[in-house]
C-alpha cells in the first residue's frame, strides 16, 4: 500500500504523491518501463524484462525524468521532465534515443497518456492551484482543453483502448478523489467510483472492459498520509472488487493476463521509519503470485510495453447482416453428354444429377432457404464480452426423394469461415486463421399443407458453437467461403461427442448450397 508523499519524505525527488494513469494497449507483452532513484535522487527512467532481466537505464539528466508510458505500438515512450512547478512532456525511442519535446508552456505538464492511434497525448497541466486535463498532438500542435470546469482538480488521464473515452481522477471534496470518465473530446463526464475513500490512478484493461485503480486504505497515524490497495471495476463503474493489498501505480499487461505495480507494503511506517526499497512487482491478473522483479531502490510508475499492438489489416466499414440464399446442389459435370449453349459454350451433363440422393424439393417454387449472420457488437460499458454473431437458418418444402413425402428429420448446417482479428498469440496481435468449418443440426417438421414439404429451422450464435470466437473489440473480419446444408447420409446419423460444432459421420451429401436462382 503505497503512501502518498512517501518518495518525497524519504528521498529528494519531485512531484510528491503524483502518480500516473494510462491504458494497457493490446498486444504481446514487452518490457516494463519505470522510474527509479536507484542511481539518481532526481529520478531516471529505466526498462526491464518482465522476469527482471535486461535492466537498462534510458535517461540521464540533471532534472527528474519520470512518468514513462509506452506508445500503442511499443516503439516510443512519452514522459515528463522538470520540477514540481515547471515540467514538460517529451517523447523518446524505446532505447532512450531521440528525445524530443512536445510541450513547453509555463506550468507543470505531466502524466501523459497516449491515444490508441498514437497521434495524441492526454495529460494534466497544473498552473498554480489550478490543475486540468488537456490533449495535444504528438508533435506539440493542436492543444485542446478537456476539463475547463471551474472548481475541480483534474488529473491522471487514461485513454481507453478504443479511443472513445478518457478516464481520469477528480477532486469531489477536500482531499478525496474519485474516478470519472468522459468522451475523448471532453464531453459526457460521469463519476464512476463515488466512494468515501480516494479512488485514483485508473488504468484500462487491454479489451476496455475493466479499469484497474487504487483506493486509499491505511491512514498513517503520524502523518495522515494514505496508503493504497488495488481494485478493479467494470468500465461502467460496477463490480468494484479488491485485487490486492499493498500496491499502486499499476498497469495491466498488454495480453491482459498480468499486472505490474509499485509495492511498498513494508514502508507503512514511513517517514518515521522508511524502508530502503520500493520494488516493482509482477502478479497475475487476479492478484496472485506477486513477484518482485526490480527490488533495489525506489522503483515506481511501471508501464508495460505492447508489442505489435496495432498491426493493421484492411477492414470494411460495415458488413452485417450477411444473408445467404440457398439453392439445390447438382453434381459437377465430369462425363459430358451434351454442350451448353453460347455464351457458356462448355461441356454439360443432362439430365442434372442432385448431389443428395435422399432429399429434394418441389419444382413449383415453394422451396425457399437462407442462412443469415447478424453481428452483435456488444456494449463496452457493461464490462462483459457480449459480442457475438447470431446465426439463423431456414429452409422450406423439404421432401424425401423416395416418395415425395414431407421430410421430418434433421439436416446439418455447415459453413467454412476464415477469421482475421486481434486475437492471436497473446490476445492482441493481428493474424488470420486457416479455414475452419463448423456444423450444427437443424430440426425439420412436416407441415399441415400437403402441397408444401417439411420445414427446417435453426437459431444459434457463433459463440454458442465455438465459445470465444467472437471477441468484443477485436475488430474481426469473418470471411465466409462456403455455406450449405447436408443430408444425414444413408446411416441417418449426425451426432458424435463433438456435435456441434462437428456433426456427421462422413456419408452426408450437400442438399442445398449458397447461390442464386434466376427465374
Short mmCIF file of C-alpha atoms in Angstrom, two decimals, residues 59-385:
data_model
loop_
_atom_site.label_atom_id
_atom_site.label_comp_id
_atom_site.label_asym_id
_atom_site.label_seq_id
_atom_site.Cartn_x
_atom_site.Cartn_y
_atom_site.Cartn_z
CA UNK A 59 17.60 8.73 -19.36
CA UNK A 60 20.38 10.63 -17.62
CA UNK A 61 19.56 14.26 -16.91
CA UNK A 62 20.16 16.89 -14.25
CA UNK A 63 16.43 17.19 -13.52
CA UNK A 64 13.94 14.42 -12.96
CA UNK A 65 12.67 12.24 -15.83
CA UNK A 66 9.59 10.26 -14.85
CA UNK A 67 6.05 9.08 -15.67
CA UNK A 68 7.06 6.84 -18.62
CA UNK A 69 4.22 5.49 -20.80
CA UNK A 70 4.66 3.30 -23.86
CA UNK A 71 3.12 4.25 -27.20
CA UNK A 72 0.42 1.89 -28.52
CA UNK A 73 2.86 0.29 -30.97
CA UNK A 74 5.56 -0.08 -28.31
CA UNK A 75 8.17 1.91 -30.26
CA UNK A 76 8.26 5.10 -28.15
CA UNK A 77 7.93 6.35 -24.59
CA UNK A 78 6.29 9.61 -23.54
CA UNK A 79 7.49 11.02 -20.22
CA UNK A 80 7.79 14.14 -18.04
CA UNK A 81 10.93 16.20 -17.39
CA UNK A 82 11.28 19.02 -14.89
CA UNK A 83 10.33 20.09 -11.40
CA UNK A 84 7.07 20.11 -9.48
CA UNK A 85 6.41 23.71 -10.54
CA UNK A 86 7.75 23.53 -14.11
CA UNK A 87 7.80 20.41 -16.27
CA UNK A 88 7.23 19.47 -19.90
CA UNK A 89 6.28 16.40 -21.92
CA UNK A 90 8.83 14.63 -24.10
CA UNK A 91 8.89 11.58 -26.35
CA UNK A 92 11.84 9.23 -26.90
CA UNK A 93 12.53 5.97 -28.68
CA UNK A 94 12.28 2.69 -26.77
CA UNK A 95 16.04 2.66 -26.20
CA UNK A 96 16.13 6.24 -24.84
CA UNK A 97 17.41 7.87 -28.02
CA UNK A 98 15.74 10.66 -29.98
CA UNK A 99 14.38 12.64 -27.05
CA UNK A 100 12.04 15.31 -28.44
CA UNK A 101 9.96 17.93 -26.63
CA UNK A 102 6.18 18.06 -27.01
CA UNK A 103 5.09 20.89 -24.67
CA UNK A 104 6.93 23.94 -23.35
CA UNK A 105 4.29 26.23 -21.84
CA UNK A 106 4.55 27.65 -18.29
CA UNK A 107 3.38 25.32 -15.56
CA UNK A 108 3.75 21.62 -14.90
CA UNK A 109 2.73 19.28 -17.72
CA UNK A 110 2.80 15.66 -16.55
CA UNK A 111 1.26 12.18 -16.67
CA UNK A 112 0.99 11.72 -20.45
CA UNK A 113 -1.45 9.14 -21.82
CA UNK A 114 -1.36 8.04 -25.48
CA UNK A 115 -4.38 7.84 -27.73
CA UNK A 116 -4.67 4.34 -29.22
CA UNK A 117 -3.63 5.51 -32.70
CA UNK A 118 -0.50 7.15 -31.28
CA UNK A 119 -1.37 10.57 -32.66
CA UNK A 120 -2.21 12.39 -29.40
CA UNK A 121 -1.34 12.65 -25.74
CA UNK A 122 -3.72 13.47 -22.92
CA UNK A 123 -2.04 14.97 -19.86
CA UNK A 124 -2.59 17.04 -16.74
CA UNK A 125 -1.38 20.65 -16.52
CA UNK A 126 -1.01 22.47 -13.24
CA UNK A 127 -0.52 26.23 -13.11
CA UNK A 128 -0.56 27.50 -9.55
CA UNK A 129 -3.50 25.88 -7.74
CA UNK A 130 -5.36 25.00 -10.98
CA UNK A 131 -4.92 21.52 -12.42
CA UNK A 132 -6.82 20.46 -15.57
CA UNK A 133 -6.62 17.92 -18.39
CA UNK A 134 -5.58 18.74 -21.95
CA UNK A 135 -4.81 16.81 -25.10
CA UNK A 136 -2.15 17.64 -27.66
CA UNK A 137 -0.90 16.15 -30.91
CA UNK A 138 2.30 14.15 -30.55
CA UNK A 139 4.16 16.87 -32.47
CA UNK A 140 3.05 19.53 -29.97
CA UNK A 141 0.28 21.09 -32.08
CA UNK A 142 -3.46 21.10 -31.51
CA UNK A 143 -3.63 21.80 -27.77
CA UNK A 144 -7.20 21.14 -26.56
CA UNK A 145 -8.67 21.91 -23.12
CA UNK A 146 -10.76 18.90 -21.97
CA UNK A 147 -11.77 19.83 -18.40
CA UNK A 148 -12.41 23.59 -18.25
CA UNK A 149 -14.97 23.30 -15.43
CA UNK A 150 -14.23 25.64 -12.53
CA UNK A 151 -13.79 24.29 -9.01
CA UNK A 152 -12.28 20.88 -9.74
CA UNK A 153 -8.76 19.46 -9.60
CA UNK A 154 -8.47 17.05 -12.53
CA UNK A 155 -5.61 14.76 -13.48
CA UNK A 156 -4.27 11.27 -14.14
CA UNK A 157 -5.90 10.78 -17.57
CA UNK A 158 -6.12 7.32 -19.14
CA UNK A 159 -7.22 6.91 -22.76
CA UNK A 160 -9.42 3.87 -23.45
CA UNK A 161 -8.02 1.28 -25.91
CA UNK A 162 -10.80 2.02 -28.42
CA UNK A 163 -10.05 5.76 -28.29
CA UNK A 164 -13.59 6.83 -27.45
CA UNK A 165 -13.20 7.75 -23.77
CA UNK A 166 -10.76 9.04 -21.19
CA UNK A 167 -10.82 8.01 -17.52
CA UNK A 168 -9.37 10.47 -15.02
CA UNK A 169 -9.37 11.45 -11.35
CA UNK A 170 -11.22 14.47 -9.96
CA UNK A 171 -11.45 16.02 -6.53
CA UNK A 172 -15.11 15.93 -5.49
CA UNK A 173 -14.46 17.14 -1.92
CA UNK A 174 -11.48 18.22 0.12
CA UNK A 175 -8.71 15.67 -0.23
CA UNK A 176 -10.94 12.97 -1.75
CA UNK A 177 -10.51 11.97 -5.40
CA UNK A 178 -12.87 9.88 -7.48
CA UNK A 179 -12.54 8.25 -10.88
CA UNK A 180 -14.53 9.88 -13.64
CA UNK A 181 -14.94 9.13 -17.32
CA UNK A 182 -15.53 11.40 -20.31
CA UNK A 183 -15.68 11.23 -24.07
CA UNK A 184 -12.38 11.83 -25.84
CA UNK A 185 -13.46 15.37 -26.73
CA UNK A 186 -14.18 16.22 -23.06
CA UNK A 187 -17.96 15.87 -23.17
CA UNK A 188 -20.18 13.50 -21.22
CA UNK A 189 -18.38 13.46 -17.87
CA UNK A 190 -19.64 10.78 -15.45
CA UNK A 191 -18.48 9.83 -11.95
CA UNK A 192 -17.69 6.10 -11.86
CA UNK A 193 -16.42 5.33 -8.38
CA UNK A 194 -18.34 7.62 -5.93
CA UNK A 195 -16.71 6.34 -2.73
CA UNK A 196 -15.85 7.96 0.58
CA UNK A 197 -12.19 6.97 0.10
CA UNK A 198 -9.96 8.37 -2.60
CA UNK A 199 -10.02 6.35 -5.83
CA UNK A 200 -7.22 7.22 -8.23
CA UNK A 201 -4.80 6.18 -10.96
CA UNK A 202 -7.17 4.49 -13.49
CA UNK A 203 -5.70 2.03 -15.99
CA UNK A 204 -7.83 0.41 -18.72
CA UNK A 205 -7.59 -3.30 -19.42
CA UNK A 206 -6.47 -4.10 -22.99
CA UNK A 207 -10.00 -5.14 -24.01
CA UNK A 208 -11.53 -2.00 -22.48
CA UNK A 209 -13.89 -3.97 -20.26
CA UNK A 210 -12.31 -3.13 -16.90
CA UNK A 211 -10.47 -0.35 -15.11
CA UNK A 212 -7.69 -1.01 -12.62
CA UNK A 213 -7.38 1.65 -9.92
CA UNK A 214 -6.01 2.36 -6.45
CA UNK A 215 -8.12 3.09 -3.37
CA UNK A 216 -6.83 4.77 -0.23
CA UNK A 217 -6.86 2.35 2.67
CA UNK A 218 -4.42 2.58 5.56
CA UNK A 219 -4.01 6.09 7.03
CA UNK A 220 -0.64 6.74 8.66
CA UNK A 221 -1.30 7.66 12.32
CA UNK A 222 1.52 10.26 12.46
CA UNK A 223 1.38 11.91 9.05
CA UNK A 224 -2.22 11.29 7.98
CA UNK A 225 -0.92 10.13 4.58
CA UNK A 226 -2.81 7.44 2.70
CA UNK A 227 -1.65 4.05 1.52
CA UNK A 228 -3.41 2.34 -1.40
CA UNK A 229 -4.81 -1.03 -2.37
CA UNK A 230 -5.50 -2.11 -5.96
CA UNK A 231 -9.09 -2.59 -7.13
CA UNK A 232 -10.77 -3.40 -10.42
CA UNK A 233 -14.19 -2.40 -11.71
CA UNK A 234 -16.18 -2.72 -14.89
CA UNK A 235 -15.85 0.20 -17.28
CA UNK A 236 -19.28 1.46 -16.18
CA UNK A 237 -18.20 1.58 -12.52
CA UNK A 238 -19.98 -1.59 -11.41
CA UNK A 239 -18.37 -4.69 -9.95
CA UNK A 240 -15.75 -2.97 -7.81
CA UNK A 241 -13.54 -5.62 -6.23
CA UNK A 242 -10.24 -5.79 -4.34
CA UNK A 243 -7.40 -7.13 -6.46
CA UNK A 244 -4.56 -7.00 -3.94
CA UNK A 245 -3.41 -5.08 -0.89
CA UNK A 246 -0.23 -3.05 -0.89
CA UNK A 247 0.13 -1.67 -4.38
CA UNK A 248 -0.43 1.36 -6.57
CA UNK A 249 0.77 2.88 -9.85
CA UNK A 250 -0.37 -0.30 -11.56
CA UNK A 251 -0.52 -1.28 -15.22
CA UNK A 252 -2.16 -4.20 -16.97
CA UNK A 253 -0.02 -6.32 -19.26
CA UNK A 254 -0.90 -5.94 -22.96
CA UNK A 255 -2.23 -9.52 -23.10
CA UNK A 256 -4.45 -8.86 -20.06
CA UNK A 257 -3.16 -11.80 -18.02
CA UNK A 258 -0.87 -9.93 -15.60
CA UNK A 259 -0.45 -6.68 -13.69
CA UNK A 260 2.70 -4.78 -12.78
CA UNK A 261 2.69 -2.36 -9.85
CA UNK A 262 4.80 -0.45 -7.35
CA UNK A 263 4.68 -2.11 -3.98
CA UNK A 264 5.86 -0.52 -0.72
CA UNK A 265 3.76 -2.55 1.67
CA UNK A 266 6.75 -2.76 4.02
CA UNK A 267 7.00 1.04 4.21
CA UNK A 268 3.80 1.91 6.07
CA UNK A 269 5.92 3.31 8.92
CA UNK A 270 7.48 5.93 6.60
CA UNK A 271 8.55 8.67 7.14
CA UNK A 272 9.30 7.87 10.78
CA UNK A 273 10.99 4.60 9.76
CA UNK A 274 11.32 4.42 5.99
CA UNK A 275 12.36 1.20 4.37
CA UNK A 276 15.12 1.49 1.76
CA UNK A 277 13.36 -0.09 -1.19
CA UNK A 278 10.13 0.09 -3.17
CA UNK A 279 10.06 -2.83 -5.61
CA UNK A 280 8.33 -3.19 -8.94
CA UNK A 281 6.26 -6.37 -8.82
CA UNK A 282 4.51 -8.53 -11.39
CA UNK A 283 1.43 -10.55 -10.50
CA UNK A 284 -1.34 -12.50 -12.19
CA UNK A 285 -4.43 -10.53 -13.22
CA UNK A 286 -6.29 -11.95 -10.21
CA UNK A 287 -3.63 -10.60 -7.81
CA UNK A 288 -1.96 -13.93 -7.14
CA UNK A 289 1.73 -14.86 -7.45
CA UNK A 290 3.09 -11.38 -6.73
CA UNK A 291 6.81 -11.42 -7.61
CA UNK A 292 9.36 -8.58 -7.26
CA UNK A 293 11.33 -8.04 -10.47
CA UNK A 294 13.22 -4.83 -9.52
CA UNK A 295 13.85 -4.76 -5.78
CA UNK A 296 16.72 -2.34 -5.13
CA UNK A 297 15.90 1.37 -4.74
CA UNK A 298 12.65 3.28 -5.06
CA UNK A 299 11.09 2.00 -8.30
CA UNK A 300 7.70 3.35 -9.22
CA UNK A 301 5.21 4.06 -12.03
CA UNK A 302 5.71 0.88 -14.09
CA UNK A 303 4.12 0.71 -17.54
CA UNK A 304 4.07 -2.35 -19.82
CA UNK A 305 5.21 -2.22 -23.44
CA UNK A 306 2.80 -3.61 -26.06
CA UNK A 307 4.46 -5.43 -28.95
CA UNK A 308 2.82 -5.41 -32.39
CA UNK A 309 -0.25 -3.97 -30.71
CA UNK A 310 -1.75 -2.30 -33.75
CA UNK A 311 -0.73 -4.45 -36.71
CA UNK A 312 -3.05 -3.04 -39.37
CA UNK A 313 -5.30 -5.03 -41.65
CA UNK A 314 -7.97 -3.79 -44.07
CA UNK A 315 -11.42 -3.63 -42.51
CA UNK A 316 -14.75 -2.86 -44.18
CA UNK A 317 -16.88 0.00 -42.95
CA UNK A 318 -19.76 -2.36 -42.26
CA UNK A 319 -20.75 -5.86 -43.30
CA UNK A 320 -23.84 -7.01 -41.46
CA UNK A 321 -26.13 -8.75 -41.91
CA UNK A 322 -24.91 -11.39 -44.34
CA UNK A 323 -27.90 -13.18 -45.87
CA UNK A 324 -27.02 -16.22 -47.96
CA UNK A 325 -29.78 -17.68 -50.20
CA UNK A 326 -29.71 -21.44 -50.68
CA UNK A 327 -30.23 -23.36 -53.92
CA UNK A 328 -30.28 -27.11 -54.69
CA UNK A 329 -26.84 -28.63 -55.31
CA UNK A 330 -26.25 -30.56 -58.51
CA UNK A 331 -23.23 -32.70 -59.28
CA UNK A 332 -20.44 -31.17 -61.31
CA UNK A 333 -20.34 -32.42 -64.88
CA UNK A 334 -17.32 -34.68 -65.39
CA UNK A 335 -18.58 -37.05 -68.15
CA UNK A 336 -20.27 -34.73 -70.63
CA UNK A 337 -23.02 -35.98 -72.92
CA UNK A 338 -24.05 -32.56 -74.27
CA UNK A 339 -22.86 -28.98 -74.62
CA UNK A 340 -24.15 -25.78 -73.03
CA UNK A 341 -25.37 -23.12 -75.44
CA UNK A 342 -23.46 -19.91 -76.05
CA UNK A 343 -22.11 -17.81 -74.49
CA UNK A 344 -21.31 -20.60 -71.97
CA UNK A 345 -20.15 -22.98 -74.65
CA UNK A 346 -18.83 -25.76 -72.48
CA UNK A 347 -19.44 -29.49 -71.97
CA UNK A 348 -22.57 -30.30 -69.95
CA UNK A 349 -24.33 -33.30 -68.46
CA UNK A 350 -28.03 -33.96 -68.95
CA UNK A 351 -30.18 -34.64 -67.06
CA UNK A 352 -28.78 -32.82 -63.96
CA UNK A 353 -27.94 -35.11 -61.04
CA UNK A 354 -28.61 -33.84 -57.49
CA UNK A 355 -25.74 -34.44 -55.07
CA UNK A 356 -28.15 -35.62 -52.39
CA UNK A 357 -29.94 -38.85 -53.28
CA UNK A 358 -32.12 -38.59 -50.16
CA UNK A 359 -33.73 -35.16 -50.27
CA UNK A 360 -35.38 -32.96 -52.85
CA UNK A 361 -37.81 -30.07 -53.18
CA UNK A 362 -40.74 -29.39 -55.48
CA UNK A 363 -40.33 -27.81 -58.91
CA UNK A 364 -43.09 -25.26 -58.28
CA UNK A 365 -41.02 -22.63 -56.46
CA UNK A 366 -42.37 -23.34 -52.98
CA UNK A 367 -38.98 -24.23 -51.53
CA UNK A 368 -37.04 -21.31 -50.07
CA UNK A 369 -33.95 -21.36 -47.92
CA UNK A 370 -31.40 -18.99 -46.47
CA UNK A 371 -28.79 -18.60 -43.75
CA UNK A 372 -28.38 -15.19 -42.10
CA UNK A 373 -25.48 -13.88 -40.00
CA UNK A 374 -26.13 -10.81 -37.83
CA UNK A 375 -23.28 -9.11 -35.93
CA UNK A 376 -23.92 -8.31 -32.27
CA UNK A 377 -21.08 -5.87 -31.37
CA UNK A 378 -21.76 -5.80 -27.63
CA UNK A 379 -21.54 -2.89 -25.21
CA UNK A 380 -18.08 -1.96 -23.82
CA UNK A 381 -19.73 -0.19 -20.86
CA UNK A 382 -21.04 -3.43 -19.33
CA UNK A 383 -17.61 -4.91 -18.64
CA UNK A 384 -18.52 -8.27 -20.19
CA UNK A 385 -17.84 -9.75 -23.63
#
